[in-house]
Amino acid sequence: MRQSLAFILMISLAGLQFLAILIVVFTTFVTSERAMLKHALGLMSQAGNNATEHTRLFLKPAQDLAKQATGMLTSGIIDANDHDALEQLLFQQVLSEPQVAGVYYGDEAGNFVYLMRSDGPGPVRTKIISHEDGGRSTEFVWRNTAFELVSEAIDPSDRFDPRKRPWYQSAASAKQPVWTDPYVFFSSRRPGITAAVPVILSDGTLQGVVGVDIELDAISQFLSELTISAGSTALILNENGEVIAHPASDQIVVQNEDKTIRFVGINEINDPVANAAFGKLAQSGPLAITGEVRSELEHDKESYLTLLAPIKGHDLPWTIAIHAPENDFVQGIKDNRRRNIWIAAIISLVTAIAGLMLAEVILRPVRAFAVRTSLVSQGEVSADTPLPKTYQELKRANETLIHEISQRRESEKRQRDLSRQLFHFSRVDMMGQLATGLAHELSQPITAITQNVDAAISTAAKMKDINPELMQILSELDDQAHRGGDIIAALRGLVRKDEGQFVAFEFEDLLDQSLKIVQHEADINSVQLVKSNVTQHQVLANRVQIAQVLINLMHNAIEAMTMAKTQSREILISARPQNSFLEVWVEDSGPGVAPDQPLFRHFETSKTDGMGFGLSISKTIIEANGGHLWYDHESRNTSRFCFTLPLLSTGLES
Ligand code: ADP
């Protein structure tokens, strides 16, 4: 009981605690994870907008510069054929914005004035291709930031023709400002984009095209600085699914076999997450995103958030793509969850120990109660003894239990009385039947013997010269015949309980009768029956029953001495008044009752053919006659059974 209750308490407390904390941890985790992911997608969307805005601000000046130059050329403020003036205008423009890599003007005649930032002898290099008098010259000039000449050179081998370049052709055919597709610049070999604006005269003829170059590395640089999370990457794709800007800017161009240079496709770039997230989009035709597309991706056992958004406002069919590991946003709360589970486990352990201690405290009175109950049931503690300080519930349970126990003991006592009665009656009944049969069989021949002996005596008395020895024999025969009759009568009286009434009688007379019955058994076993110190005392009892007890005790004594082969065999019967009782002792010189021999209990016998009924029946009889029967354990070298009988009141006795 102790273990199971303690265990249940411990497990219940710890289990409930653990469950409760887990529920809190997991619900908190799920809600905060959802909130974090939502927040993360918001961050990504914001980053997408940033990138779009940045790109727009980055590209706008290029178009503005191209339009400004075109305006000056069409209005005649600058003469397109005045290469010096043109160079001065473009010089100012190329230095005006840091992202501008080069500014140029090419015309229908193939003339070309091109200013670009340079790593050469001066920070700005001018390339001028002129066609004069049917000849062509290509001249290079390097200037410092104050437009002072630093160095100059000519290149007779130059074959560059502006009219064949993509920027010129797209602006010329569109007849309006355009953005070229990203391409690799002729001079710097870097990927870039050109804002090209056609110079159209008032009569509608095309005079030339102004172009402003922007190198895309700068956008890549910006993207690499755009921090959304530790592991996030943002890139820009064109409508062909080619990567035109990526934090790893050196990876976005590759050389074809024919030495030409091209952008890598989204499937080719060394960015496995981008390949997995956006690769399929590029395979299904031109990439055309009209609005923001958010999604999630499982890659290499990790979860990623992805976002695609169009770059609006520039007629550029570009798309910004962002991917970021989910853990960048939720790792913190995952760590927190793990920490919380540990805390839950520790708290549960502490709770379990507390539960165990609590169970101990709760069970202590319960155990005390159980011990007390068992002591009460064994009769070692009275049920009335106040219950030790304990719980109210236990007190009530105790009262109920005590009630049950006392009822059970009462009914057990009633187990026992009934059973004793039954044994008694069965034995008495059996002996009664035997004795009745015997008495019936013997009474007739004994009566015949008595009558014949009486007749023989009276006949002999009338004879003369009767031999006195014969008369003596006849007289003894008469005595014995009468004694036999008495025995038969006593036997019949002895065994028929219902026949016996409580009567006053001389104890010694009854003892003499009983001695007669056992005398024969005593003789053949060489036992001497000695009556000692028995004076006349009147007792009030059932005669035959008391005789039965005396015979039982003497019979037991004869058997004990015979079995133990005792040398001197003697049974001493004495009787003395004690207060209002006569106390009778039946002592023998036998071995005494073995210390481990239970007495006065049915079936407890040391004899192979014994039944263990004699003493218990005797005790029942004596008690039914108002006395007690016991074995005197104090007696040394003898076994002494004692019983008492109520004396007839002294008034009567006197
Ligand atoms: P039973 O005679 O059938 O054994 P009893 O109830 O008369 O049944 O006796 C019970 C036991 O008590 C006997 O078996 C014997 O061991 C013991 N006992 C009784 N009287 C004596 C005696 N006088 N001396 C020694 N042992 C005795």
XYZ file of C-alpha atoms and ligand atoms in Angstrom:
681
model
C 0.000 0.000 0.000
C 2.811 2.305 0.949
C 4.686 1.828 -2.258
C 1.731 2.017 -4.544
C 0.322 5.156 -2.949
C 3.697 6.880 -2.833
C 4.440 5.854 -6.364
C 1.105 7.032 -7.674
C 1.491 10.344 -5.884
C 5.011 10.836 -7.193
C 4.207 9.874 -10.748
C 0.995 11.871 -10.786
C 2.575 15.030 -9.441
C 5.674 14.826 -11.629
C 3.734 13.713 -14.685
C 1.130 16.443 -14.350
C 3.814 19.033 -13.809
C 5.784 17.859 -16.805
C 2.701 17.728 -18.983
C 1.598 21.193 -17.927
C 4.995 22.707 -18.599
C 5.287 20.900 -21.927
C 1.900 22.205 -23.006
C 2.923 25.738 -22.085
C 6.314 25.336 -23.769
C 4.869 23.937 -26.960
C 1.965 26.321 -27.304
C 4.315 29.217 -26.614
C 6.722 27.777 -29.123
C 4.126 27.273 -31.834
C 2.612 30.733 -31.437
C 5.945 32.506 -31.152
C 7.356 30.483 -34.054
C 4.410 31.502 -36.190
C 4.832 35.111 -35.158
C 8.554 34.984 -35.837
C 8.087 33.475 -39.302
C 5.491 36.100 -40.123
C 7.869 38.741 -38.930
C 10.664 37.147 -40.986
C 8.584 37.235 -44.148
C 7.809 40.884 -43.387
C 11.526 41.558 -43.061
C 12.197 39.851 -46.369
C 9.459 41.792 -48.072
C 10.905 44.988 -46.662
C 14.341 43.965 -47.893
C 12.860 43.332 -51.333
C 11.385 46.824 -51.348
C 14.705 48.249 -50.204
C 16.514 46.511 -52.996
C 13.951 47.728 -55.538
C 14.152 51.270 -54.263
C 17.897 51.185 -54.136
C 18.082 49.876 -57.678
C 15.693 52.553 -58.825
C 17.726 55.314 -57.161
C 20.845 53.735 -58.536
C 19.603 53.681 -62.121
C 17.642 56.934 -62.235
C 20.622 59.336 -62.529
C 21.855 57.444 -65.569
C 18.641 58.036 -67.447
C 18.539 61.647 -66.203
C 22.086 62.295 -67.440
C 21.326 60.737 -70.825
C 18.203 62.857 -71.186
C 20.088 65.977 -70.125
C 22.788 65.429 -72.739
C 20.220 64.624 -75.405
C 18.367 67.820 -74.579
C 21.513 69.893 -75.036
C 22.292 68.236 -78.343
C 18.814 68.547 -79.841
C 18.436 72.125 -78.695
C 21.761 73.052 -80.292
C 23.328 74.262 -77.041
C 26.059 71.795 -77.783
C 27.064 71.082 -81.354
C 27.353 67.355 -81.852
C 30.279 67.855 -84.176
C 32.160 70.002 -81.659
C 33.972 67.170 -79.996
C 35.716 69.466 -77.507
C 32.441 70.913 -76.225
C 30.880 67.470 -76.182
C 33.848 66.115 -74.270
C 33.507 68.881 -71.660
C 29.795 68.139 -71.148
C 30.308 64.426 -70.827
C 33.353 64.979 -68.547
C 31.118 66.767 -66.022
C 28.492 64.065 -66.303
C 30.783 61.096 -65.768
C 32.092 62.576 -62.540
C 28.680 63.704 -61.280
C 27.443 60.307 -60.049
C 29.667 57.593 -58.574
C 27.777 54.671 -60.144
C 28.203 56.052 -63.638
C 30.972 54.116 -65.314
C 30.894 55.930 -68.640
C 28.976 58.492 -70.740
C 29.095 58.662 -74.544
C 27.602 59.880 -77.723
C 27.694 58.033 -81.024
C 26.203 59.326 -84.262
C 24.877 58.069 -87.543
C 28.256 58.687 -89.157
C 29.998 56.382 -86.702
C 31.620 59.226 -84.724
C 31.969 58.495 -81.080
C 32.928 60.485 -77.964
C 33.226 58.346 -74.871
C 34.265 59.371 -71.365
C 34.866 56.725 -68.760
C 36.382 56.389 -65.337
C 39.889 55.013 -65.721
C 42.655 53.317 -63.777
C 45.178 54.607 -66.357
C 47.384 57.706 -66.361
C 44.436 59.927 -65.401
C 41.133 59.278 -63.559
C 39.099 60.019 -66.672
C 39.771 58.711 -70.159
C 38.239 60.081 -73.341
C 38.011 58.036 -76.512
C 37.189 59.970 -79.639
C 36.501 58.298 -82.974
C 36.320 60.831 -85.803
C 35.567 60.420 -89.468
C 37.015 63.323 -91.411
C 37.763 63.504 -95.108
C 36.795 59.876 -95.478
C 39.421 58.795 -92.947
C 38.983 57.427 -89.423
C 41.000 58.211 -86.319
C 40.782 56.877 -82.770
C 42.331 59.082 -80.130
C 42.638 58.486 -76.354
C 43.020 61.349 -73.870
C 43.489 61.033 -70.097
C 42.607 64.009 -67.938
C 42.732 64.818 -64.250
C 39.637 65.910 -62.327
C 40.424 69.560 -63.263
C 40.036 68.611 -66.964
C 43.754 69.122 -67.498
C 45.404 66.899 -70.076
C 47.523 64.203 -68.438
C 48.267 61.912 -71.342
C 47.166 61.125 -74.892
C 47.480 58.287 -77.400
C 46.089 57.104 -80.705
C 44.956 53.622 -81.698
C 45.010 53.049 -85.435
C 43.838 49.463 -84.939
C 40.572 50.385 -83.239
C 37.548 49.101 -85.138
C 34.777 50.066 -82.696
C 31.541 51.138 -84.361
C 28.897 52.653 -82.041
C 26.105 51.965 -84.513
C 26.597 48.214 -84.046
C 26.362 48.246 -80.277
C 23.147 47.026 -78.543
C 22.471 50.349 -76.784
C 22.602 52.285 -80.034
C 20.445 49.904 -81.938
C 17.735 49.509 -79.302
C 17.416 53.277 -78.767
C 17.507 53.953 -82.517
C 14.758 51.462 -83.236
C 12.603 52.425 -80.240
C 13.020 56.150 -80.941
C 12.646 56.780 -77.192
C 14.731 56.295 -74.052
C 15.470 52.643 -73.347
C 17.350 50.442 -70.956
C 19.428 47.846 -72.636
C 19.450 44.275 -71.471
C 22.372 43.713 -69.144
C 25.465 43.023 -71.207
C 29.208 42.957 -70.793
C 30.863 46.301 -71.448
C 33.293 46.432 -74.350
C 36.051 48.322 -72.577
C 35.891 47.181 -68.919
C 34.655 43.615 -69.647
C 32.364 44.126 -66.614
C 28.598 43.354 -66.663
C 26.521 46.456 -66.944
C 23.451 48.173 -68.253
C 23.076 51.261 -70.410
C 20.478 53.995 -70.396
C 20.274 54.991 -74.078
C 18.394 58.032 -75.353
C 18.082 58.812 -79.108
C 18.921 62.316 -80.368
C 16.181 63.059 -82.913
C 16.183 66.258 -84.875
C 13.086 68.382 -85.326
C 12.493 66.870 -88.749
C 12.403 63.483 -87.119
C 15.726 62.192 -88.357
C 17.991 60.330 -86.003
C 21.236 62.159 -85.332
C 22.774 59.808 -82.824
C 22.360 58.144 -79.421
C 23.540 59.202 -75.927
C 24.430 56.356 -73.634
C 25.180 56.226 -69.909
C 26.798 53.038 -68.530
C 26.233 51.683 -65.085
C 28.239 48.715 -63.897
C 26.070 46.097 -62.178
C 28.823 45.197 -59.714
C 27.627 48.127 -57.694
C 24.190 46.557 -57.334
C 25.809 43.265 -56.363
C 27.815 45.150 -53.791
C 24.632 46.675 -52.411
C 22.948 43.262 -52.299
C 25.844 41.806 -50.352
C 25.446 44.566 -47.799
C 21.700 44.033 -47.539
C 21.509 42.076 -44.297
C 18.151 40.452 -43.627
C 19.506 37.637 -41.509
C 22.859 35.953 -40.999
C 22.328 33.361 -43.705
C 20.118 35.284 -46.136
C 20.977 35.996 -49.785
C 19.348 38.488 -52.166
C 19.876 38.374 -55.942
C 18.450 39.973 -59.069
C 17.279 37.957 -62.044
C 16.449 39.197 -65.527
C 13.525 37.883 -67.489
C 15.669 35.110 -68.973
C 16.354 33.753 -65.540
C 19.931 34.989 -65.618
C 21.558 36.284 -62.445
C 22.533 39.881 -63.049
C 23.361 40.748 -59.480
C 24.446 38.493 -56.662
C 26.522 39.084 -53.528
C 29.164 36.856 -55.142
C 29.540 39.308 -58.060
C 32.496 37.503 -59.585
C 30.309 34.471 -60.217
C 27.661 36.088 -62.328
C 29.552 36.129 -65.627
C 31.136 33.201 -67.435
C 33.134 32.983 -70.612
C 31.685 31.064 -73.539
C 33.891 28.807 -75.639
C 34.164 31.566 -78.244
C 35.587 33.861 -75.562
C 32.396 35.930 -75.414
C 31.054 36.572 -71.941
C 27.541 35.890 -70.670
C 25.533 35.915 -67.426
C 25.039 32.627 -65.543
C 21.563 31.175 -65.351
C 19.878 30.797 -61.970
C 20.386 27.032 -62.299
C 24.118 27.421 -62.874
C 25.187 29.777 -60.132
C 26.955 28.269 -57.158
C 24.093 28.914 -54.766
C 22.309 25.559 -54.122
C 19.422 27.086 -52.215
C 18.773 29.606 -55.021
C 18.994 26.754 -57.561
C 16.406 24.771 -55.590
C 14.143 27.697 -54.809
C 14.058 29.584 -58.117
C 15.489 27.164 -60.701
C 12.138 25.817 -61.790
C 10.748 29.316 -62.424
C 13.408 30.019 -65.006
C 12.765 26.777 -66.843
C 9.152 27.602 -67.588
C 9.655 30.502 -69.978
C 10.353 34.198 -69.364
C 10.286 35.146 -65.726
C 7.338 37.462 -65.243
C 6.422 38.223 -61.647
C 3.635 40.738 -61.161
C 3.465 40.704 -57.367
C 5.265 39.434 -54.315
C 5.494 35.608 -54.050
C 6.336 34.117 -50.654
C 6.986 30.462 -50.044
C 8.822 27.940 -47.909
C 11.381 25.380 -48.980
C 12.948 22.250 -47.515
C 16.502 21.880 -48.732
C 19.224 19.626 -47.381
C 17.221 19.016 -44.192
C 16.851 22.737 -43.561
C 13.836 24.964 -43.945
C 14.101 28.210 -45.896
C 11.824 31.160 -46.455
C 11.853 32.553 -49.996
C 10.525 35.692 -51.612
C 10.230 36.876 -55.225
C 9.259 40.467 -56.067
C 9.278 42.489 -59.318
C 11.466 45.617 -59.546
C 8.885 48.164 -60.491
C 9.052 51.605 -62.027
C 11.849 51.272 -64.571
C 10.444 49.240 -67.392
C 13.024 46.715 -66.376
C 11.747 43.155 -66.342
C 13.878 42.315 -63.316
C 12.982 40.280 -60.288
C 14.504 40.403 -56.875
C 14.812 36.991 -55.215
C 15.631 36.424 -51.554
C 16.145 33.263 -49.558
C 16.874 32.933 -45.851
C 17.146 29.957 -43.474
C 14.110 29.730 -41.203
C 16.408 28.997 -38.255
C 17.937 32.476 -38.592
C 14.634 33.737 -37.255
C 13.423 30.924 -35.038
C 16.662 29.395 -33.756
C 16.469 31.630 -30.707
C 13.035 30.410 -29.760
C 14.031 26.816 -30.577
C 16.948 27.138 -28.169
C 14.559 28.631 -25.698
C 12.184 25.706 -26.139
C 14.985 23.199 -25.529
C 16.008 25.135 -22.436
C 12.411 25.189 -21.238
C 12.039 21.425 -21.705
C 15.124 20.910 -19.564
C 13.726 23.253 -16.969
C 10.436 21.308 -17.125
C 12.279 18.026 -16.592
C 14.221 19.415 -13.638
C 11.103 20.927 -12.091
C 9.310 17.599 -12.590
C 12.146 15.747 -10.884
C 12.030 18.152 -7.971
C 8.253 17.728 -7.894
C 8.649 13.946 -7.925
C 10.979 14.103 -4.927
C 8.621 16.519 -3.203
C 5.751 14.146 -4.072
C 7.643 11.259 -2.523
C 8.268 13.243 0.640
C 4.666 14.365 0.683
C 3.523 10.764 0.228
C 5.741 9.804 3.142
C 4.155 12.492 5.326
C 0.658 11.479 4.224
C 1.314 7.777 4.652
C 2.892 7.930 8.095
C -0.452 8.238 9.921
C -1.978 5.748 7.483
C 0.673 3.201 8.392
C 0.272 3.914 12.097
C -3.429 3.453 11.573
C -2.895 0.115 9.811
C -0.616 -1.126 12.622
C -3.114 -0.033 15.235
C -5.960 -1.740 13.387
C -4.035 -4.974 13.212
C -3.175 -4.725 16.944
C -6.829 -4.125 17.735
C -7.843 -7.103 15.611
C -5.317 -9.268 17.479
C -6.744 -8.017 20.711
C -3.471 -6.438 21.857
C -4.795 -2.923 21.953
C -8.232 -1.910 23.068
C -10.439 -0.370 20.431
C -11.274 2.350 22.929
C -7.680 3.594 23.128
C -7.770 7.077 21.570
C -6.469 7.236 18.014
C -3.106 9.044 17.694
C -3.192 12.485 16.115
C -4.211 11.771 12.558
C -6.617 12.746 9.849
C -10.303 13.106 10.322
C -10.942 10.647 7.467
C -8.778 8.031 9.116
C -10.566 8.542 12.396
C -13.857 7.739 10.735
C -12.349 4.762 8.907
C -10.913 3.583 12.217
C -14.289 3.690 13.906
C -15.866 1.733 11.084
C -13.086 -0.849 11.158
C -13.207 -1.257 14.927
C -16.928 -1.774 14.705
C -16.421 -4.414 12.021
C -13.733 -6.165 14.044
C -15.765 -6.326 17.248
C -18.762 -7.629 15.360
C -16.605 -10.262 13.741
C -15.114 -11.355 17.059
C -18.565 -11.582 18.571
C -19.796 -13.794 15.748
C -16.601 -15.888 15.939
C -17.215 -16.544 19.616
C -20.731 -17.596 18.853
C -17.896 -20.484 15.868
C -16.827 -21.647 18.451
C -19.619 -22.136 21.143
C -21.901 -23.742 18.628
C -19.163 -26.007 17.386
C -18.272 -27.043 20.913
C -21.856 -27.882 21.593
C -22.056 -29.910 18.434
C -18.929 -31.874 19.317
C -20.204 -32.437 22.766
C -23.541 -33.657 21.639
C -22.141 -35.871 18.973
C -19.773 -37.520 21.435
C -22.388 -37.813 24.136
C -24.857 -39.107 21.633
C -22.504 -41.779 20.382
C -21.467 -42.891 23.851
C -25.064 -42.699 24.959
C -26.112 -45.066 22.217
C -23.312 -47.466 23.037
C -23.946 -47.354 26.748
C -27.685 -47.632 26.356
C -27.172 -50.729 24.212
C -24.667 -52.190 26.688
C -26.791 -51.389 29.683
C -29.762 -52.982 28.019
C -27.800 -56.113 27.140
C -26.109 -56.416 30.524
C -28.932 -55.397 32.812
C -30.934 -58.617 32.278
C -28.108 -61.124 32.940
C -26.911 -59.031 35.864
C -30.436 -58.860 37.289
C -30.686 -62.646 36.796
C -27.331 -63.137 38.548
C -28.402 -60.850 41.421
C -31.704 -62.623 41.847
C -30.078 -66.052 41.651
C -27.362 -65.138 44.101
C -29.996 -63.712 46.454
C -31.936 -66.963 46.080
C -28.782 -69.006 46.606
C -27.933 -67.081 49.787
C -31.415 -67.468 51.252
C -31.390 -71.189 50.330
C -27.994 -71.679 51.839
C -28.998 -69.807 54.966
C -31.711 -72.323 55.542
C -29.261 -75.205 55.213
C -27.591 -76.639 58.280
C -23.892 -77.018 58.443
C -23.440 -74.582 55.758
C -19.834 -74.049 54.915
C -19.027 -70.514 56.052
C -16.530 -70.210 53.206
C -19.331 -70.889 50.711
C -21.471 -68.229 52.424
C -18.557 -65.787 52.153
C -18.231 -66.541 48.409
C -21.955 -66.113 47.878
C -21.970 -62.833 49.755
C -19.056 -61.494 47.690
C -20.815 -62.693 44.558
C -23.855 -60.761 45.686
C -21.781 -57.641 46.282
C -20.149 -57.868 42.884
C -23.433 -58.525 41.117
C -24.936 -55.450 42.753
C -21.819 -53.463 41.902
C -22.127 -54.517 38.263
C -25.734 -53.362 38.366
C -24.674 -50.046 39.846
C -22.067 -49.585 37.174
C -24.557 -50.218 34.448
C -26.954 -47.804 36.063
C -24.191 -45.216 36.526
C -23.129 -45.639 32.912
C -26.625 -45.052 31.715
C -26.959 -41.988 33.923
C -23.533 -40.775 32.912
C -24.069 -40.575 29.225
C -27.585 -39.272 29.085
C -27.125 -35.592 29.607
C -30.752 -34.667 29.440
C -31.438 -37.154 32.137
C -29.174 -35.461 34.635
C -30.490 -32.634 36.765
C -28.660 -30.272 39.074
C -28.916 -31.965 42.413
C -27.193 -31.757 45.727
C -25.065 -34.833 46.406
C -22.165 -36.015 48.447
C -19.053 -35.643 46.322
C -17.308 -38.556 47.962
C -20.165 -40.909 47.011
C -19.871 -39.902 43.396
C -16.104 -40.292 43.533
C -16.518 -43.825 44.926
C -18.856 -44.729 42.093
C -16.444 -43.368 39.508
C -13.542 -45.214 41.069
C -15.519 -48.400 40.699
C -15.877 -47.810 36.997
C -12.155 -47.244 36.389
C -10.901 -49.740 38.947
C -10.674 -52.573 36.474
C -8.663 -50.504 33.948
C -6.408 -49.382 36.797
C -5.845 -52.925 37.951
C -4.778 -54.284 34.605
C -2.354 -51.384 34.182
C -0.955 -51.714 37.715
C -2.192 -48.332 38.782
C -3.153 -47.599 42.301
C -6.160 -45.382 42.894
C -5.794 -43.439 46.135
C -8.452 -41.281 47.667
C -6.830 -38.757 49.966
C -8.253 -36.117 52.211
C -11.725 -36.355 50.795
C -14.326 -35.589 53.376
C -18.033 -35.375 52.947
C -19.042 -32.254 51.116
C -22.294 -31.601 49.417
C -22.033 -30.064 46.007
C -24.734 -28.835 43.647
C -24.193 -30.234 40.172
C -25.144 -32.753 37.542
C -23.940 -36.043 39.023
C -23.401 -38.056 35.912
C -21.566 -35.258 34.173
C -19.169 -34.804 37.098
C -18.592 -38.546 37.129
C -17.791 -38.371 33.420
C -15.141 -35.716 34.144
C -13.612 -37.753 36.959
C -13.499 -40.869 34.786
C -11.965 -38.888 31.891
C -9.217 -37.451 34.081
C -8.414 -40.797 35.651
C -8.465 -42.523 32.291
C -5.997 -39.945 30.898
C -3.732 -40.407 33.921
C -3.713 -44.225 33.537
C -2.889 -43.919 29.832
C -0.112 -41.351 30.451
C 1.608 -43.499 33.082
C 1.221 -46.692 31.085
C 2.574 -45.154 27.924
C 5.517 -43.625 29.832
C 6.082 -46.976 31.556
C 6.225 -45.170 34.891
C 7.657 -47.310 37.673
C 5.351 -46.388 40.506
C 1.883 -45.725 39.173
C -0.520 -43.897 41.427
C -3.515 -41.620 41.035
C -4.262 -39.404 43.993
C -7.672 -37.774 44.222
C -8.213 -35.084 46.836
C -10.914 -32.512 47.524
C -11.014 -29.442 49.780
C -13.411 -26.568 50.207
C -12.205 -23.187 48.933
C -14.618 -20.379 49.726
C -17.918 -21.476 48.259
C -16.364 -24.122 46.025
C -15.045 -27.573 46.402
C -11.626 -27.801 44.726
C -10.809 -31.259 43.407
C -7.300 -32.402 42.374
C -6.577 -35.404 40.219
C -2.840 -36.048 40.374
C -0.807 -38.842 38.864
C 2.832 -39.882 39.139
C 3.285 -39.905 35.379
C 5.541 -37.785 33.171
C 3.326 -34.681 33.263
C 1.939 -32.834 30.292
C 4.565 -32.054 27.675
C 5.211 -28.245 27.675
C 4.312 -27.940 23.987
C 1.136 -29.999 24.292
C -1.924 -27.771 23.821
C -4.651 -28.655 26.285
C -8.420 -28.252 26.216
C -8.529 -28.014 22.408
C -10.294 -30.375 20.049
C -8.110 -32.711 18.009
C -4.991 -31.766 20.032
C -3.711 -35.156 21.141
C -0.358 -36.856 21.669
C -1.903 -40.314 21.164
C -2.002 -42.177 17.892
C -5.585 -43.247 18.508
C -6.575 -40.162 20.521
C -9.177 -37.637 19.478
C -8.245 -34.733 21.706
C -11.828 -34.390 22.926
C -11.602 -35.613 26.517
C -10.207 -32.502 28.179
C -12.218 -30.023 26.161
C -15.468 -31.835 26.903
C -14.530 -32.046 30.588
C -13.838 -28.315 30.708
C -17.154 -27.574 29.017
C -18.962 -29.786 31.509
C -17.317 -28.235 34.574
C -17.990 -24.732 33.306
C -21.608 -25.675 32.575
C -21.788 -26.777 36.196
C -20.557 -23.421 37.462
C -16.923 -24.310 38.081
C -13.497 -24.160 36.416
C -11.110 -26.811 35.139
C -7.414 -26.224 34.663
C -4.047 -27.859 34.553
C -1.688 -26.811 37.335
C 1.566 -26.036 35.592
C 3.222 -25.410 38.933
C 2.988 -29.062 39.879
C 6.368 -30.759 39.861
C 6.962 -34.463 39.154
C 3.236 -34.992 38.828
C 0.524 -33.876 36.481
C -2.271 -32.204 38.336
C -5.650 -31.446 36.843
C -7.923 -29.387 39.074
C -11.562 -28.426 38.953
C -14.022 -26.674 41.191
C -17.687 -27.287 41.896
C -20.114 -25.033 43.763
C -20.686 -26.204 47.282
C -24.225 -26.411 48.507
C -24.790 -23.285 50.633
C -23.295 -23.517 54.128
C -26.731 -23.157 55.703
C -27.813 -26.413 54.136
C -24.534 -28.074 54.956
C -24.849 -27.324 58.635
P -7.000 -37.656 24.053
O -7.021 -38.428 25.319
O -7.899 -38.188 23.012
O -5.611 -37.402 23.525
P -7.590 -35.442 25.793
O -8.175 -34.079 25.532
O -8.198 -36.189 26.860
O -7.598 -36.202 24.385
O -6.052 -35.199 26.109
C -5.266 -34.379 25.335
C -3.808 -34.603 25.552
O -3.434 -34.106 26.830
C -3.384 -36.049 25.580
O -3.149 -36.547 24.269
C -2.102 -36.017 26.400
O -1.008 -35.691 25.618
C -2.365 -34.880 27.352
N -2.749 -35.354 28.703
C -3.978 -35.412 29.226
N -3.941 -35.885 30.478
C -2.630 -36.115 30.743
C -1.934 -36.637 31.921
N -2.565 -36.965 33.051
N -0.585 -36.740 31.870
C 0.074 -36.360 30.746
N -0.541 -35.901 29.618
C -1.877 -35.784 29.639
